[in-house]
Amino acid sequence: MSSEIEQEIAERRAGVLARIAKAAKSAGRSPDDVTLIAVSKVQPDERVDAMLAAGQRVFGENRVQEAQQRWSERKRSDDGIELRLIGPLQSNKSRDAVALFDMIETLDREKLARTLADAIQAEGRAPGIFVQVNTGEEEQKAGIAPLETDAFIEKVRTGYGIEPEGLMCIPPVGEPAGLHFALLAKIAARNGLRKLSMGMSADFESAIRFGATHVRVGTDLFGARA
Ligand SMILES: *Cc1c(COP(=O)(O)O)cnc(C)c1O
């Protein structure tokens, strides 16, 4: 690992953490209540290792197979690493996902609740679960529709013994994200869920104002993806 890259990454991380702290303070919140998820998808290993060297321990990946290749060994040698799945999960990958990830943020349909519950049994390991909400009701986007979310959470709890910890959303491109963050916060509150994964490089400060407990930052932390 070149020291130049190590330094660049350490500076980028310090910059993002400072922005998180500033946004939290101006919202009257504690910076400790906002967790930075470093989104490492597609980034070269060298930059990921530099991020680890800089002290970052929470990472997000959006594909199971890519995450296995990158993280299986790294997690074995550092049990402080927390790995979060932030991309769509096919139900036939549930077992692999449950074995690897500490948190799965993208539960959005009943079939997946069933295969995850089975995988949790089989693996004897229970990652935390977030429900993904398609706040913009976009055709092509994963996530449960806002109006169906309350019933879905209830079904996941009672039908599958999964207690979701929070909600996650990806607002539509080109729309003010604040409305979507506010909607996600409202749905979480009325369902007694305390955690909110929302905000990316372009809008994490706004997400923090609306109550994000987890922000998912890739580009501003690592640089542009190839
Ligand atoms: C890639 C990705 C991010 C990070 O996006 P940036 O704009 O690079 O910060 C956040 N969330 C999800 C779900 C992603 O797929």
PDB file of C-alpha atoms and ligand atoms in Angstrom:
ATOM      1  CA  MET A   1       0.000   0.000   0.000  1.00  0.00           C
ATOM      2  CA  SER A   2       1.548   3.315  -0.995  1.00  0.00           C
ATOM      3  CA  SER A   3       1.797   5.922   1.707  1.00  0.00           C
ATOM      4  CA  GLU A   4       0.464   8.479  -0.735  1.00  0.00           C
ATOM      5  CA  ILE A   5      -2.819   6.592  -1.045  1.00  0.00           C
ATOM      6  CA  GLU A   6      -2.914   6.009   2.699  1.00  0.00           C
ATOM      7  CA  GLN A   7      -2.595   9.715   3.278  1.00  0.00           C
ATOM      8  CA  GLU A   8      -5.158  10.663   0.666  1.00  0.00           C
ATOM      9  CA  ILE A   9      -7.690   8.212   2.093  1.00  0.00           C
ATOM     10  CA  ALA A  10      -7.062   9.284   5.682  1.00  0.00           C
ATOM     11  CA  GLU A  11      -7.650  12.910   4.670  1.00  0.00           C
ATOM     12  CA  ARG A  12     -10.819  12.091   2.764  1.00  0.00           C
ATOM     13  CA  ARG A  13     -12.170  10.158   5.730  1.00  0.00           C
ATOM     14  CA  ALA A  14     -11.317  12.923   8.182  1.00  0.00           C
ATOM     15  CA  GLY A  15     -13.071  15.402   5.886  1.00  0.00           C
ATOM     16  CA  VAL A  16     -16.261  13.345   5.681  1.00  0.00           C
ATOM     17  CA  LEU A  17     -16.273  12.723   9.448  1.00  0.00           C
ATOM     18  CA  ALA A  18     -15.908  16.477  10.013  1.00  0.00           C
ATOM     19  CA  ARG A  19     -18.861  17.158   7.709  1.00  0.00           C
ATOM     20  CA  ILE A  20     -20.926  14.550   9.565  1.00  0.00           C
ATOM     21  CA  ALA A  21     -20.039  16.122  12.919  1.00  0.00           C
ATOM     22  CA  LYS A  22     -20.916  19.596  11.671  1.00  0.00           C
ATOM     23  CA  ALA A  23     -24.256  18.484  10.218  1.00  0.00           C
ATOM     24  CA  ALA A  24     -25.115  16.601  13.404  1.00  0.00           C
ATOM     25  CA  LYS A  25     -24.281  19.537  15.638  1.00  0.00           C
ATOM     26  CA  SER A  26     -26.264  21.997  13.578  1.00  0.00           C
ATOM     27  CA  ALA A  27     -29.229  19.610  13.830  1.00  0.00           C
ATOM     28  CA  GLY A  28     -28.809  19.484  17.610  1.00  0.00           C
ATOM     29  CA  ARG A  29     -27.678  15.877  17.454  1.00  0.00           C
ATOM     30  CA  SER A  30     -24.587  14.124  18.711  1.00  0.00           C
ATOM     31  CA  PRO A  31     -22.062  13.167  16.002  1.00  0.00           C
ATOM     32  CA  ASP A  32     -21.794   9.799  17.799  1.00  0.00           C
ATOM     33  CA  ASP A  33     -25.373   9.048  16.789  1.00  0.00           C
ATOM     34  CA  VAL A  34     -24.424   8.982  13.119  1.00  0.00           C
ATOM     35  CA  THR A  35     -22.439   6.018  11.798  1.00  0.00           C
ATOM     36  CA  LEU A  36     -20.399   6.388   8.646  1.00  0.00           C
ATOM     37  CA  ILE A  37     -20.751   3.399   6.321  1.00  0.00           C
ATOM     38  CA  ALA A  38     -17.849   3.371   3.868  1.00  0.00           C
ATOM     39  CA  VAL A  39     -19.294   2.085   0.600  1.00  0.00           C
ATOM     40  CA  SER A  40     -16.412   0.111  -0.873  1.00  0.00           C
ATOM     41  CA  LYS A  41     -18.112  -1.489  -3.887  1.00  0.00           C
ATOM     42  CA  VAL A  42     -15.906  -1.526  -6.992  1.00  0.00           C
ATOM     43  CA  GLN A  43     -13.043   0.264  -5.210  1.00  0.00           C
ATOM     44  CA  PRO A  44      -9.537  -1.165  -5.593  1.00  0.00           C
ATOM     45  CA  ASP A  45      -8.334  -3.261  -2.641  1.00  0.00           C
ATOM     46  CA  GLU A  46      -5.498  -0.836  -2.081  1.00  0.00           C
ATOM     47  CA  ARG A  47      -7.936   1.958  -1.265  1.00  0.00           C
ATOM     48  CA  VAL A  48     -10.029  -0.318   0.927  1.00  0.00           C
ATOM     49  CA  ASP A  49      -6.966  -1.365   2.911  1.00  0.00           C
ATOM     50  CA  ALA A  50      -5.974   2.276   3.259  1.00  0.00           C
ATOM     51  CA  MET A  51      -9.466   2.966   4.659  1.00  0.00           C
ATOM     52  CA  LEU A  52      -8.991   0.175   7.193  1.00  0.00           C
ATOM     53  CA  ALA A  53      -5.582   1.603   8.090  1.00  0.00           C
ATOM     54  CA  ALA A  54      -7.228   5.002   8.620  1.00  0.00           C
ATOM     55  CA  GLY A  55      -9.437   3.416  11.277  1.00  0.00           C
ATOM     56  CA  GLN A  56     -12.685   2.862   9.384  1.00  0.00           C
ATOM     57  CA  ARG A  57     -14.466  -0.331  10.477  1.00  0.00           C
ATOM     58  CA  VAL A  58     -17.999  -0.116   9.021  1.00  0.00           C
ATOM     59  CA  PHE A  59     -18.278  -0.923   5.325  1.00  0.00           C
ATOM     60  CA  GLY A  60     -21.108  -1.317   2.832  1.00  0.00           C
ATOM     61  CA  GLU A  61     -21.184  -3.526  -0.244  1.00  0.00           C
ATOM     62  CA  ASN A  62     -23.984  -3.989  -2.729  1.00  0.00           C
ATOM     63  CA  ARG A  63     -23.188  -7.439  -4.149  1.00  0.00           C
ATOM     64  CA  VAL A  64     -22.819 -10.651  -2.199  1.00  0.00           C
ATOM     65  CA  GLN A  65     -20.192 -12.239  -4.409  1.00  0.00           C
ATOM     66  CA  GLU A  66     -17.971  -9.181  -4.619  1.00  0.00           C
ATOM     67  CA  ALA A  67     -18.243  -8.791  -0.856  1.00  0.00           C
ATOM     68  CA  GLN A  68     -17.263 -12.423  -0.250  1.00  0.00           C
ATOM     69  CA  GLN A  69     -14.146 -12.055  -2.364  1.00  0.00           C
ATOM     70  CA  ARG A  70     -13.108  -8.868  -0.699  1.00  0.00           C
ATOM     71  CA  TRP A  71     -14.158  -9.384   2.887  1.00  0.00           C
ATOM     72  CA  SER A  72     -14.134 -13.067   3.899  1.00  0.00           C
ATOM     73  CA  GLU A  73     -10.432 -13.086   4.674  1.00  0.00           C
ATOM     74  CA  ARG A  74     -10.274  -9.515   5.952  1.00  0.00           C
ATOM     75  CA  LYS A  75     -13.105 -10.227   8.391  1.00  0.00           C
ATOM     76  CA  ARG A  76     -11.400 -13.379   9.613  1.00  0.00           C
ATOM     77  CA  SER A  77      -8.313 -11.394  10.531  1.00  0.00           C
ATOM     78  CA  ASP A  78     -10.168  -8.414  12.071  1.00  0.00           C
ATOM     79  CA  ASP A  79     -13.337  -9.143  14.007  1.00  0.00           C
ATOM     80  CA  GLY A  80     -13.974  -5.430  14.511  1.00  0.00           C
ATOM     81  CA  ILE A  81     -15.121  -5.058  10.915  1.00  0.00           C
ATOM     82  CA  GLU A  82     -18.856  -4.537  10.440  1.00  0.00           C
ATOM     83  CA  LEU A  83     -20.081  -5.385   6.970  1.00  0.00           C
ATOM     84  CA  ARG A  84     -23.443  -4.204   5.685  1.00  0.00           C
ATOM     85  CA  LEU A  85     -25.311  -5.321   2.577  1.00  0.00           C
ATOM     86  CA  ILE A  86     -26.846  -2.258   0.925  1.00  0.00           C
ATOM     87  CA  GLY A  87     -27.751  -3.729  -2.483  1.00  0.00           C
ATOM     88  CA  PRO A  88     -30.631  -5.951  -3.600  1.00  0.00           C
ATOM     89  CA  LEU A  89     -30.483  -9.535  -2.346  1.00  0.00           C
ATOM     90  CA  GLN A  90     -31.681 -12.502  -4.401  1.00  0.00           C
ATOM     91  CA  SER A  91     -33.345 -15.035  -2.149  1.00  0.00           C
ATOM     92  CA  ASN A  92     -31.056 -17.829  -3.381  1.00  0.00           C
ATOM     93  CA  LYS A  93     -28.115 -15.858  -1.959  1.00  0.00           C
ATOM     94  CA  SER A  94     -29.672 -15.541   1.493  1.00  0.00           C
ATOM     95  CA  ARG A  95     -27.483 -18.160   3.080  1.00  0.00           C
ATOM     96  CA  ASP A  96     -24.250 -16.600   1.769  1.00  0.00           C
ATOM     97  CA  ALA A  97     -25.444 -13.174   2.855  1.00  0.00           C
ATOM     98  CA  VAL A  98     -26.339 -14.323   6.373  1.00  0.00           C
ATOM     99  CA  ALA A  99     -22.967 -16.056   6.708  1.00  0.00           C
ATOM    100  CA  LEU A 100     -20.996 -12.953   5.716  1.00  0.00           C
ATOM    101  CA  PHE A 101     -22.854  -9.767   6.577  1.00  0.00           C
ATOM    102  CA  ASP A 102     -23.445  -8.259  10.009  1.00  0.00           C
ATOM    103  CA  MET A 103     -26.358  -6.215   8.723  1.00  0.00           C
ATOM    104  CA  ILE A 104     -28.683  -6.652   5.768  1.00  0.00           C
ATOM    105  CA  GLU A 105     -30.330  -3.357   4.851  1.00  0.00           C
ATOM    106  CA  THR A 106     -32.406  -4.451   1.895  1.00  0.00           C
ATOM    107  CA  LEU A 107     -35.219  -6.702   3.080  1.00  0.00           C
ATOM    108  CA  ASP A 108     -38.153  -5.761   0.860  1.00  0.00           C
ATOM    109  CA  ARG A 109     -40.357  -8.782   0.159  1.00  0.00           C
ATOM    110  CA  GLU A 110     -41.928 -11.686   1.908  1.00  0.00           C
ATOM    111  CA  LYS A 111     -40.097 -14.392   0.018  1.00  0.00           C
ATOM    112  CA  LEU A 112     -36.807 -12.857   1.114  1.00  0.00           C
ATOM    113  CA  ALA A 113     -38.007 -12.707   4.735  1.00  0.00           C
ATOM    114  CA  ARG A 114     -38.690 -16.426   4.528  1.00  0.00           C
ATOM    115  CA  THR A 115     -35.328 -17.382   3.013  1.00  0.00           C
ATOM    116  CA  LEU A 116     -33.504 -15.096   5.450  1.00  0.00           C
ATOM    117  CA  ALA A 117     -35.305 -16.632   8.421  1.00  0.00           C
ATOM    118  CA  ASP A 118     -34.352 -20.108   7.135  1.00  0.00           C
ATOM    119  CA  ALA A 119     -30.745 -19.027   6.558  1.00  0.00           C
ATOM    120  CA  ILE A 120     -30.522 -17.567  10.067  1.00  0.00           C
ATOM    121  CA  GLN A 121     -31.653 -20.934  11.448  1.00  0.00           C
ATOM    122  CA  ALA A 122     -29.262 -22.888   9.269  1.00  0.00           C
ATOM    123  CA  GLU A 123     -26.234 -20.677   9.921  1.00  0.00           C
ATOM    124  CA  GLY A 124     -26.907 -20.117  13.613  1.00  0.00           C
ATOM    125  CA  ARG A 125     -26.093 -16.472  12.974  1.00  0.00           C
ATOM    126  CA  ALA A 126     -28.476 -13.530  12.874  1.00  0.00           C
ATOM    127  CA  PRO A 127     -27.395 -10.339  11.096  1.00  0.00           C
ATOM    128  CA  GLY A 128     -29.397  -7.237  11.909  1.00  0.00           C
ATOM    129  CA  ILE A 129     -32.078  -6.390   9.373  1.00  0.00           C
ATOM    130  CA  PHE A 130     -33.283  -3.115   7.867  1.00  0.00           C
ATOM    131  CA  VAL A 131     -36.289  -2.867   5.592  1.00  0.00           C
ATOM    132  CA  GLN A 132     -35.733  -1.008   2.332  1.00  0.00           C
ATOM    133  CA  VAL A 133     -38.505   1.409   1.399  1.00  0.00           C
ATOM    134  CA  ASN A 134     -38.992   2.608  -2.182  1.00  0.00           C
ATOM    135  CA  THR A 135     -39.944   6.112  -1.072  1.00  0.00           C
ATOM    136  CA  GLY A 136     -40.166   7.402  -4.657  1.00  0.00           C
ATOM    137  CA  GLU A 137     -42.251   4.396  -5.762  1.00  0.00           C
ATOM    138  CA  GLU A 138     -39.921   3.957  -8.716  1.00  0.00           C
ATOM    139  CA  GLU A 139     -40.642   1.030 -10.990  1.00  0.00           C
ATOM    140  CA  GLN A 140     -37.039  -0.051 -11.409  1.00  0.00           C
ATOM    141  CA  LYS A 141     -36.013   0.398  -7.787  1.00  0.00           C
ATOM    142  CA  ALA A 142     -36.031  -2.190  -5.033  1.00  0.00           C
ATOM    143  CA  GLY A 143     -37.871  -1.548  -1.792  1.00  0.00           C
ATOM    144  CA  ILE A 144     -41.360  -1.889  -0.390  1.00  0.00           C
ATOM    145  CA  ALA A 145     -43.918   0.800  -1.263  1.00  0.00           C
ATOM    146  CA  PRO A 146     -44.447   3.350   1.529  1.00  0.00           C
ATOM    147  CA  LEU A 147     -48.132   2.470   1.961  1.00  0.00           C
ATOM    148  CA  GLU A 148     -47.325  -1.228   2.318  1.00  0.00           C
ATOM    149  CA  THR A 149     -44.470  -0.817   4.755  1.00  0.00           C
ATOM    150  CA  ASP A 150     -46.404  -0.942   8.054  1.00  0.00           C
ATOM    151  CA  ALA A 151     -48.113  -4.211   7.145  1.00  0.00           C
ATOM    152  CA  PHE A 152     -44.863  -5.649   5.817  1.00  0.00           C
ATOM    153  CA  ILE A 153     -42.990  -4.885   9.032  1.00  0.00           C
ATOM    154  CA  GLU A 154     -45.796  -6.499  11.012  1.00  0.00           C
ATOM    155  CA  LYS A 155     -45.684  -9.594   8.824  1.00  0.00           C
ATOM    156  CA  VAL A 156     -41.902  -9.870   9.113  1.00  0.00           C
ATOM    157  CA  ARG A 157     -42.169  -9.647  12.899  1.00  0.00           C
ATOM    158  CA  THR A 158     -45.011 -12.046  13.480  1.00  0.00           C
ATOM    159  CA  GLY A 159     -44.646 -14.378  10.516  1.00  0.00           C
ATOM    160  CA  TYR A 160     -40.890 -14.816  10.374  1.00  0.00           C
ATOM    161  CA  GLY A 161     -39.565 -13.835  13.784  1.00  0.00           C
ATOM    162  CA  ILE A 162     -37.416 -11.099  12.271  1.00  0.00           C
ATOM    163  CA  GLU A 163     -37.295  -7.872  14.259  1.00  0.00           C
ATOM    164  CA  PRO A 164     -36.144  -5.123  11.887  1.00  0.00           C
ATOM    165  CA  GLU A 165     -33.861  -2.522  13.444  1.00  0.00           C
ATOM    166  CA  GLY A 166     -34.457   0.233  10.972  1.00  0.00           C
ATOM    167  CA  LEU A 167     -35.322   1.436   7.484  1.00  0.00           C
ATOM    168  CA  MET A 168     -33.238   2.261   4.448  1.00  0.00           C
ATOM    169  CA  CYS A 169     -34.013   4.285   1.316  1.00  0.00           C
ATOM    170  CA  ILE A 170     -32.398   5.532  -1.876  1.00  0.00           C
ATOM    171  CA  PRO A 171     -34.265   8.667  -3.049  1.00  0.00           C
ATOM    172  CA  PRO A 172     -34.962   9.164  -6.767  1.00  0.00           C
ATOM    173  CA  VAL A 173     -32.219  10.907  -8.715  1.00  0.00           C
ATOM    174  CA  GLY A 174     -33.048  14.515  -9.492  1.00  0.00           C
ATOM    175  CA  GLU A 175     -35.639  15.039  -6.770  1.00  0.00           C
ATOM    176  CA  PRO A 176     -35.054  16.933  -3.547  1.00  0.00           C
ATOM    177  CA  ALA A 177     -34.014  14.125  -1.206  1.00  0.00           C
ATOM    178  CA  GLY A 178     -35.345  15.821   1.937  1.00  0.00           C
ATOM    179  CA  LEU A 179     -38.953  14.805   1.263  1.00  0.00           C
ATOM    180  CA  HIS A 180     -37.872  11.180   1.003  1.00  0.00           C
ATOM    181  CA  PHE A 181     -35.771  11.338   4.154  1.00  0.00           C
ATOM    182  CA  ALA A 182     -38.686  12.892   6.039  1.00  0.00           C
ATOM    183  CA  LEU A 183     -41.049  10.181   4.791  1.00  0.00           C
ATOM    184  CA  LEU A 184     -38.659   7.412   5.826  1.00  0.00           C
ATOM    185  CA  ALA A 185     -38.265   8.951   9.286  1.00  0.00           C
ATOM    186  CA  LYS A 186     -42.023   9.169   9.674  1.00  0.00           C
ATOM    187  CA  ILE A 187     -42.606   5.529   8.701  1.00  0.00           C
ATOM    188  CA  ALA A 188     -39.839   4.415  11.080  1.00  0.00           C
ATOM    189  CA  ALA A 189     -41.246   6.419  13.985  1.00  0.00           C
ATOM    190  CA  ARG A 190     -44.758   5.035  13.679  1.00  0.00           C
ATOM    191  CA  ASN A 191     -43.349   1.495  13.604  1.00  0.00           C
ATOM    192  CA  GLY A 192     -41.073   1.977  16.582  1.00  0.00           C
ATOM    193  CA  LEU A 193     -37.893   1.644  14.524  1.00  0.00           C
ATOM    194  CA  ARG A 194     -34.972   3.762  15.636  1.00  0.00           C
ATOM    195  CA  LYS A 195     -32.425   3.412  12.876  1.00  0.00           C
ATOM    196  CA  LEU A 196     -32.402   5.154   9.524  1.00  0.00           C
ATOM    197  CA  SER A 197     -29.924   4.393   6.748  1.00  0.00           C
ATOM    198  CA  MET A 198     -30.178   7.330   4.355  1.00  0.00           C
ATOM    199  CA  GLY A 199     -27.903   9.812   2.666  1.00  0.00           C
ATOM    200  CA  MET A 200     -25.060   9.273   0.213  1.00  0.00           C
ATOM    201  CA  SER A 201     -22.198  11.514  -0.952  1.00  0.00           C
ATOM    202  CA  ALA A 202     -24.527  14.069  -2.541  1.00  0.00           C
ATOM    203  CA  ASP A 203     -26.968  14.440   0.340  1.00  0.00           C
ATOM    204  CA  PHE A 204     -25.766  12.937   3.614  1.00  0.00           C
ATOM    205  CA  GLU A 205     -25.786  16.267   5.435  1.00  0.00           C
ATOM    206  CA  SER A 206     -29.449  16.714   4.580  1.00  0.00           C
ATOM    207  CA  ALA A 207     -30.145  13.126   5.678  1.00  0.00           C
ATOM    208  CA  ILE A 208     -28.555  13.859   9.050  1.00  0.00           C
ATOM    209  CA  ARG A 209     -30.900  16.816   9.501  1.00  0.00           C
ATOM    210  CA  PHE A 210     -33.806  14.425   8.954  1.00  0.00           C
ATOM    211  CA  GLY A 211     -32.497  11.925  11.488  1.00  0.00           C
ATOM    212  CA  ALA A 212     -30.163   9.545   9.623  1.00  0.00           C
ATOM    213  CA  THR A 213     -28.335   7.232  12.012  1.00  0.00           C
ATOM    214  CA  HIS A 214     -26.336   5.660   9.174  1.00  0.00           C
ATOM    215  CA  VAL A 215     -25.009   7.447   6.103  1.00  0.00           C
ATOM    216  CA  ARG A 216     -23.668   5.447   3.156  1.00  0.00           C
ATOM    217  CA  VAL A 217     -20.780   7.285   1.545  1.00  0.00           C
ATOM    218  CA  GLY A 218     -18.717   5.971  -1.362  1.00  0.00           C
ATOM    219  CA  THR A 219     -17.470   8.629  -3.764  1.00  0.00           C
ATOM    220  CA  ASP A 220     -16.590  11.342  -1.267  1.00  0.00           C
ATOM    221  CA  LEU A 221     -14.640   8.856   0.841  1.00  0.00           C
ATOM    222  CA  PHE A 222     -12.800   6.801  -1.735  1.00  0.00           C
ATOM    223  CA  GLY A 223     -12.926   8.947  -4.850  1.00  0.00           C
ATOM    224  CA  ALA A 224     -14.929   8.177  -7.982  1.00  0.00           C
ATOM    225  CA  ARG A 225     -15.619   4.552  -8.797  1.00  0.00           C
ATOM    226  CA  ALA A 226     -13.954   3.138 -11.916  1.00  0.00           C
TER     227      ALA A 226
HETATM  228  C1  LIG B   1     -23.123   3.087  -4.208  1.00  0.00           C
HETATM  229  C2  LIG B   1     -24.102   3.303  -3.137  1.00  0.00           C
HETATM  230  C3  LIG B   1     -23.907   4.335  -2.185  1.00  0.00           C
HETATM  231  C4  LIG B   1     -22.748   5.313  -2.226  1.00  0.00           C
HETATM  232  O1  LIG B   1     -22.973   6.288  -3.171  1.00  0.00           O
HETATM  233  P1  LIG B   1     -21.987   7.554  -3.341  1.00  0.00           P
HETATM  234  O2  LIG B   1     -22.791   8.512  -4.101  1.00  0.00           O
HETATM  235  O3  LIG B   1     -20.793   7.050  -4.069  1.00  0.00           O
HETATM  236  O4  LIG B   1     -21.641   8.039  -1.981  1.00  0.00           O
HETATM  237  C5  LIG B   1     -24.843   4.454  -1.173  1.00  0.00           C
HETATM  238  N1  LIG B   1     -25.909   3.621  -1.083  1.00  0.00           N
HETATM  239  C6  LIG B   1     -26.114   2.622  -1.969  1.00  0.00           C
HETATM  240  C7  LIG B   1     -27.294   1.755  -1.811  1.00  0.00           C
HETATM  241  C8  LIG B   1     -25.225   2.439  -3.019  1.00  0.00           C
HETATM  242  O5  LIG B   1     -25.447   1.451  -3.897  1.00  0.00           O
END
